[in-house]
Amino acid sequence: MPMTLKSSRQIELLREAGSLVRATFELLREHIRPGITTAELDAIAEEFICSHGAEPVYKGYVPAGRRGWAKIPPFPGTICASVNDVICHGIPNKKDRLRQGDIIGVDIGLRLNGWIGDACETFPVGEVDDATQHLLTTAHRCLELGIAQAQLGNTLGDIGAAIQRHAEAEGFSVVREYTGHGLGRNLHEEPTVLHYGDPGTGRKLIEGMVFTIEPMINAGKADTRLDRDGWTVRTADGKRSAQFEHTLAITTEGTLLLTE
Ligand code: MF3
Ligand code: CO
C-alpha cells in the first residue's frame, strides 16, 4: 500500500477508531487475571467492538506477502494475545489460561466508519517478578521515547534510534522482523517504521502522516522463531518479550496520539 497523507477530518475519524481501541483495553484490563483464557479475552473484545458499530480487522487477515500461500490460514482472532515468550501475533486459545506472574501482550485492530485504529499493550497478570517489571517499564519507555522523536521535520531514523538506544542501554534487544506501519483505510500502508536505526536517516516526517510505533523488546536476544501455526512469533531463546503500540498523526499543531 502506498503512503497516503490524511486531512484533519480524516485524522479525526482515525482518532474515533483509536478511542474505541482504547476503550476496549480498559474493558479487557478488568478481565486480565489468573484463570482467564486468551479465547475468553478475545470473545469479550469482539463482542465489545461489534456492539460499538466497528469490526475487528485482524480476523481473517492475510499479510500481503503471503497471499496465495495456501498453507497458512488467515488470522483467526479479534485480538493478538501474546503470552510471555510470545513476541507478537499470538492466537487466542481455549487452552491458554493466564497464570499469576505471566505477561500478556494484547494487540487490537478495528475499523470504525471505514478508518482503522491499532494499538498494543502488555499487561502483568497479578504480581510479576522484578526482571519482568523492568522489561515492561523499558518497553513502555521505548514507545514514549519513539513518540517524542515523532515530530515534524525529524526522520523515521530518529524514532528507531531513540528506541534502540534505550532498549540496549537497559540490557534488552529490539526485534527486527516486525515493524510499525502507516495506516488509514487499510491496516498496513507505507511507511514502514523500524524500531532501530540511525538518527537523521530515513524518510522525513511530514504533515498528514499517520503511522504506528510498536516496538517489541526482548529480555534476551533479538532472534525470533515462527511456530508451525504460521502466526505465533516467539523469542528464539525462550525469554520474555513485551510490546506497546500507539497510532499517531503528524500535524502542524504537533503530534497527536490517536489511540489514547
Ligand atoms: N499491530 C500488528 C500490526 O499491525 C498486528 C497485526 S495482527 C494481524 O502489524 F493479524 F493482522 F496480522
Ligand atoms: Co500495528
CSV table of C-alpha atoms and ligand atoms in Angstrom, one decimal:
chain,number,residue,atom,x,y,z
A,1,MET,CA,0.0,0.0,0.0
A,2,PRO,CA,1.3,3.5,-0.9
A,3,MET,CA,1.6,6.2,1.7
A,4,THR,CA,-1.5,8.5,1.8
A,5,LEU,CA,-1.4,11.8,3.7
A,6,LYS,CA,-4.5,12.4,5.8
A,7,SER,CA,-6.6,15.6,6.1
A,8,SER,CA,-7.6,16.9,9.6
A,9,ARG,CA,-11.1,15.5,9.0
A,10,GLN,CA,-9.7,12.0,8.3
A,11,ILE,CA,-7.4,12.3,11.3
A,12,GLU,CA,-10.4,13.0,13.4
A,13,LEU,CA,-12.1,9.8,12.1
A,14,LEU,CA,-8.9,7.8,12.9
A,15,ARG,CA,-9.0,9.3,16.4
A,16,GLU,CA,-12.5,8.0,16.9
A,17,ALA,CA,-11.4,4.5,15.8
A,18,GLY,CA,-8.4,4.8,18.2
A,19,SER,CA,-10.6,5.9,21.1
A,20,LEU,CA,-12.6,2.7,20.7
A,21,VAL,CA,-9.4,0.7,20.7
A,22,ARG,CA,-8.5,2.4,24.0
A,23,ALA,CA,-12.0,1.7,25.5
A,24,THR,CA,-11.5,-2.0,24.6
A,25,PHE,CA,-8.3,-2.1,26.5
A,26,GLU,CA,-10.0,-0.5,29.5
A,27,LEU,CA,-12.6,-3.3,29.4
A,28,LEU,CA,-10.0,-6.1,29.0
A,29,ARG,CA,-7.8,-4.7,31.8
A,30,GLU,CA,-10.6,-5.7,34.2
A,31,HIS,CA,-10.6,-9.2,33.0
A,32,ILE,CA,-6.9,-9.9,32.8
A,33,ARG,CA,-6.5,-12.1,35.9
A,34,PRO,CA,-5.1,-15.6,36.7
A,35,GLY,CA,-7.5,-18.2,35.4
A,36,ILE,CA,-9.0,-16.4,32.3
A,37,THR,CA,-8.2,-17.9,28.9
A,38,THR,CA,-7.0,-15.9,25.9
A,39,ALA,CA,-10.0,-17.2,24.0
A,40,GLU,CA,-12.3,-15.6,26.6
A,41,LEU,CA,-10.5,-12.3,26.3
A,42,ASP,CA,-10.9,-12.5,22.6
A,43,ALA,CA,-14.6,-13.1,22.8
A,44,ILE,CA,-15.0,-10.1,25.3
A,45,ALA,CA,-13.1,-7.8,22.9
A,46,GLU,CA,-15.1,-9.0,19.8
A,47,GLU,CA,-18.4,-8.5,21.5
A,48,PHE,CA,-17.5,-5.0,22.7
A,49,ILE,CA,-16.1,-3.9,19.3
A,50,CYS,CA,-19.0,-5.2,17.3
A,51,SER,CA,-21.6,-3.7,19.7
A,52,HIS,CA,-20.0,-0.3,19.1
A,53,GLY,CA,-20.5,-0.4,15.3
A,54,ALA,CA,-17.0,-1.4,14.5
A,55,GLU,CA,-15.4,-4.6,13.1
A,56,PRO,CA,-12.2,-6.4,14.1
A,57,VAL,CA,-9.5,-6.1,11.3
A,58,TYR,CA,-7.1,-8.8,12.3
A,59,LYS,CA,-9.7,-11.5,12.0
A,60,GLY,CA,-9.4,-13.0,8.5
A,61,TYR,CA,-6.3,-11.0,7.8
A,62,VAL,CA,-3.7,-12.4,5.3
A,63,PRO,CA,-0.5,-10.5,5.1
A,64,ALA,CA,0.2,-9.1,1.6
A,65,GLY,CA,3.4,-11.1,1.2
A,66,ARG,CA,1.6,-14.4,2.0
A,67,ARG,CA,-1.5,-14.2,-0.3
A,68,GLY,CA,-1.5,-17.4,-2.2
A,69,TRP,CA,0.4,-19.5,0.3
A,70,ALA,CA,-2.5,-21.9,0.8
A,71,LYS,CA,-0.9,-23.5,3.9
A,72,ILE,CA,-1.2,-20.6,6.3
A,73,PRO,CA,-4.7,-19.8,7.4
A,74,PRO,CA,-5.9,-16.2,7.9
A,75,PHE,CA,-5.5,-14.8,11.4
A,76,PRO,CA,-8.4,-16.3,13.4
A,77,GLY,CA,-8.7,-13.9,16.4
A,78,THR,CA,-10.0,-10.4,17.1
A,79,ILE,CA,-7.0,-9.7,19.3
A,80,CYS,CA,-3.5,-10.9,19.3
A,81,ALA,CA,-2.8,-12.5,22.7
A,82,SER,CA,1.0,-12.9,23.2
A,83,VAL,CA,1.9,-14.5,26.5
A,84,ASN,CA,5.5,-14.5,28.0
A,85,ASP,CA,8.0,-15.6,25.3
A,86,VAL,CA,5.5,-14.8,22.5
A,87,ILE,CA,6.6,-11.6,20.8
A,88,CYS,CA,3.5,-10.9,18.7
A,89,HIS,CA,0.6,-12.4,16.8
A,90,GLY,CA,-0.3,-15.0,19.5
A,91,ILE,CA,-3.6,-16.7,18.6
A,92,PRO,CA,-6.3,-16.6,21.3
A,93,ASN,CA,-6.8,-20.2,22.5
A,94,LYS,CA,-9.1,-22.0,25.0
A,95,LYS,CA,-6.1,-23.9,26.4
A,96,ASP,CA,-4.1,-20.7,27.1
A,97,ARG,CA,-5.0,-19.9,30.7
A,98,LEU,CA,-3.3,-17.0,32.3
A,99,ARG,CA,-1.3,-17.6,35.5
A,100,GLN,CA,-0.1,-15.3,38.2
A,101,GLY,CA,3.3,-13.8,37.1
A,102,ASP,CA,2.6,-14.1,33.4
A,103,ILE,CA,2.7,-11.1,31.0
A,104,ILE,CA,0.2,-10.8,28.1
A,105,GLY,CA,0.6,-8.5,25.1
A,106,VAL,CA,-2.8,-7.6,23.8
A,107,ASP,CA,-2.9,-6.1,20.3
A,108,ILE,CA,-6.2,-4.7,19.0
A,109,GLY,CA,-7.1,-3.5,15.5
A,110,LEU,CA,-10.5,-2.4,14.4
A,111,ARG,CA,-12.3,-0.5,11.6
A,112,LEU,CA,-14.9,2.2,12.5
A,113,ASN,CA,-16.7,4.1,9.8
A,114,GLY,CA,-14.0,2.9,7.3
A,115,TRP,CA,-11.0,4.0,9.4
A,116,ILE,CA,-8.5,1.9,11.4
A,117,GLY,CA,-7.4,2.0,15.0
A,118,ASP,CA,-4.4,-0.1,16.1
A,119,ALA,CA,-2.7,-0.3,19.4
A,120,CYS,CA,-1.0,-2.8,21.7
A,121,GLU,CA,-0.3,-3.0,25.4
A,122,THR,CA,1.4,-5.6,27.6
A,123,PHE,CA,-0.2,-6.3,30.9
A,124,PRO,CA,1.1,-8.1,34.0
A,125,VAL,CA,-1.1,-10.9,35.3
A,126,GLY,CA,-1.2,-10.2,39.1
A,127,GLU,CA,2.3,-9.6,40.5
A,128,VAL,CA,5.3,-10.1,38.3
A,129,ASP,CA,9.0,-10.5,39.3
A,130,ASP,CA,11.4,-7.6,39.2
A,131,ALA,CA,13.1,-8.7,35.9
A,132,THR,CA,9.7,-8.8,34.2
A,133,GLN,CA,8.7,-5.4,35.6
A,134,HIS,CA,12.0,-4.0,34.3
A,135,LEU,CA,11.1,-5.4,30.8
A,136,LEU,CA,7.6,-3.9,30.9
A,137,THR,CA,8.8,-0.5,32.1
A,138,THR,CA,11.6,-0.4,29.5
A,139,ALA,CA,9.3,-1.4,26.6
A,140,HIS,CA,6.8,1.2,27.6
A,141,ARG,CA,9.5,3.9,27.9
A,142,CYS,CA,10.8,2.8,24.4
A,143,LEU,CA,7.4,3.7,22.9
A,144,GLU,CA,7.4,7.0,24.7
A,145,LEU,CA,10.9,7.9,23.5
A,146,GLY,CA,9.9,7.0,20.0
A,147,ILE,CA,6.8,9.1,20.1
A,148,ALA,CA,8.9,12.1,21.5
A,149,GLN,CA,11.0,11.9,18.3
A,150,ALA,CA,7.9,11.8,16.0
A,151,GLN,CA,8.0,15.5,15.2
A,152,LEU,CA,7.6,17.4,12.0
A,153,GLY,CA,11.0,17.7,10.4
A,154,ASN,CA,12.5,14.7,12.2
A,155,THR,CA,13.1,11.4,10.3
A,156,LEU,CA,11.9,7.9,10.8
A,157,GLY,CA,15.5,7.0,11.8
A,158,ASP,CA,15.3,9.4,14.8
A,159,ILE,CA,12.4,7.3,16.1
A,160,GLY,CA,14.1,4.0,15.6
A,161,ALA,CA,17.4,5.2,17.1
A,162,ALA,CA,15.7,6.5,20.3
A,163,ILE,CA,14.0,3.2,20.8
A,164,GLN,CA,17.1,1.0,20.1
A,165,ARG,CA,19.3,3.2,22.3
A,166,HIS,CA,17.1,2.9,25.3
A,167,ALA,CA,16.4,-0.8,24.9
A,168,GLU,CA,20.0,-1.7,24.6
A,169,ALA,CA,21.1,0.6,27.4
A,170,GLU,CA,18.8,-1.4,29.7
A,171,GLY,CA,20.4,-4.7,28.5
A,172,PHE,CA,17.5,-5.7,26.2
A,173,SER,CA,17.2,-6.1,22.5
A,174,VAL,CA,14.9,-4.9,19.7
A,175,VAL,CA,13.0,-7.3,17.3
A,176,ARG,CA,13.9,-6.5,13.7
A,177,GLU,CA,11.5,-8.6,11.6
A,178,TYR,CA,8.2,-6.9,12.7
A,179,THR,CA,7.8,-3.1,12.4
A,180,GLY,CA,5.4,-0.2,12.8
A,181,HIS,CA,3.4,0.9,9.7
A,182,GLY,CA,1.4,3.6,8.1
A,183,LEU,CA,-2.4,3.1,8.4
A,184,GLY,CA,-5.6,4.7,7.3
A,185,ARG,CA,-8.4,3.0,5.5
A,186,ASN,CA,-6.0,0.0,5.4
A,187,LEU,CA,-4.3,-1.7,8.3
A,188,HIS,CA,-0.9,-1.6,6.6
A,189,GLU,CA,0.3,1.3,4.5
A,190,GLU,CA,3.6,3.0,3.9
A,191,PRO,CA,5.8,3.9,5.6
A,192,THR,CA,7.5,1.0,7.4
A,193,VAL,CA,8.6,2.2,10.8
A,194,LEU,CA,11.7,0.5,12.1
A,195,HIS,CA,12.3,0.3,15.8
A,196,TYR,CA,16.1,0.6,15.4
A,197,GLY,CA,18.4,2.7,13.2
A,198,ASP,CA,20.4,5.8,13.0
A,199,PRO,CA,19.3,9.4,13.7
A,200,GLY,CA,18.8,11.6,10.7
A,201,THR,CA,18.3,8.7,8.3
A,202,GLY,CA,15.1,7.5,6.5
A,203,ARG,CA,12.0,9.4,5.4
A,204,LYS,CA,11.3,12.9,6.8
A,205,LEU,CA,8.1,13.2,8.8
A,206,ILE,CA,5.6,15.5,7.1
A,207,GLU,CA,2.1,16.8,7.8
A,208,GLY,CA,-0.6,14.3,7.4
A,209,MET,CA,1.4,11.1,8.0
A,210,VAL,CA,-0.3,8.6,10.2
A,211,PHE,CA,1.6,5.6,11.5
A,212,THR,CA,2.1,3.2,14.4
A,213,ILE,CA,5.1,2.8,16.6
A,214,GLU,CA,5.1,-0.6,18.2
A,215,PRO,CA,8.5,-1.8,19.5
A,216,MET,CA,8.9,-5.4,20.6
A,217,ILE,CA,11.5,-5.6,23.3
A,218,ASN,CA,13.1,-8.9,24.2
A,219,ALA,CA,14.6,-9.7,27.6
A,220,GLY,CA,17.3,-11.8,25.8
A,221,LYS,CA,18.4,-11.9,22.2
A,222,ALA,CA,16.5,-10.3,19.3
A,223,ASP,CA,16.1,-13.5,17.3
A,224,THR,CA,12.6,-14.8,16.6
A,225,ARG,CA,11.1,-18.1,15.7
A,226,LEU,CA,7.7,-18.7,14.0
A,227,ASP,CA,5.5,-21.5,15.3
A,228,ARG,CA,4.1,-24.1,12.9
A,229,ASP,CA,0.7,-22.4,13.1
A,230,GLY,CA,2.2,-19.8,10.8
A,231,TRP,CA,1.4,-16.9,13.2
A,232,THR,CA,2.8,-17.2,16.7
A,233,VAL,CA,6.2,-15.4,16.9
A,234,ARG,CA,8.4,-16.4,19.8
A,235,THR,CA,11.8,-15.4,21.1
A,236,ALA,CA,14.3,-17.9,19.9
A,237,ASP,CA,15.9,-18.1,23.3
A,238,GLY,CA,12.6,-18.6,25.2
A,239,LYS,CA,13.0,-15.4,27.2
A,240,ARG,CA,10.1,-12.9,27.6
A,241,SER,CA,9.2,-10.1,25.2
A,242,ALA,CA,7.0,-7.0,25.7
A,243,GLN,CA,5.3,-4.7,23.3
A,244,PHE,CA,3.5,-1.3,23.4
A,245,GLU,CA,1.9,0.4,20.4
A,246,HIS,CA,0.2,3.7,19.6
A,247,THR,CA,-1.1,5.1,16.4
A,248,LEU,CA,-0.1,8.8,15.8
A,249,ALA,CA,-0.6,11.6,13.4
A,250,ILE,CA,2.0,14.3,12.4
A,251,THR,CA,0.3,17.7,12.1
A,252,THR,CA,1.4,21.3,12.1
A,253,GLU,CA,-0.1,21.7,15.5
A,254,GLY,CA,2.0,18.9,16.9
A,255,THR,CA,1.9,15.1,17.0
A,256,LEU,CA,-1.4,13.6,18.0
A,257,LEU,CA,-1.8,10.3,19.8
A,258,LEU,CA,-4.8,8.7,18.1
A,259,THR,CA,-5.1,5.6,20.4
A,260,GLU,CA,-5.0,7.4,23.8
B,1,MF3,N1,-0.4,-4.5,15.3
B,1,MF3,C1,0.0,-5.6,14.4
B,1,MF3,C2,0.3,-5.0,13.1
B,1,MF3,O1,-0.4,-4.1,12.7
B,1,MF3,C3,-1.0,-6.7,14.4
B,1,MF3,C4,-1.2,-7.4,13.2
B,1,MF3,S1,-2.1,-8.9,13.5
B,1,MF3,C5,-2.6,-9.5,12.0
B,1,MF3,O2,1.2,-5.3,12.4
B,1,MF3,F1,-3.3,-10.5,12.3
B,1,MF3,F2,-3.3,-8.6,11.4
B,1,MF3,F3,-1.6,-9.7,11.3
B,2,CO,CO,0.2,-2.4,14.2
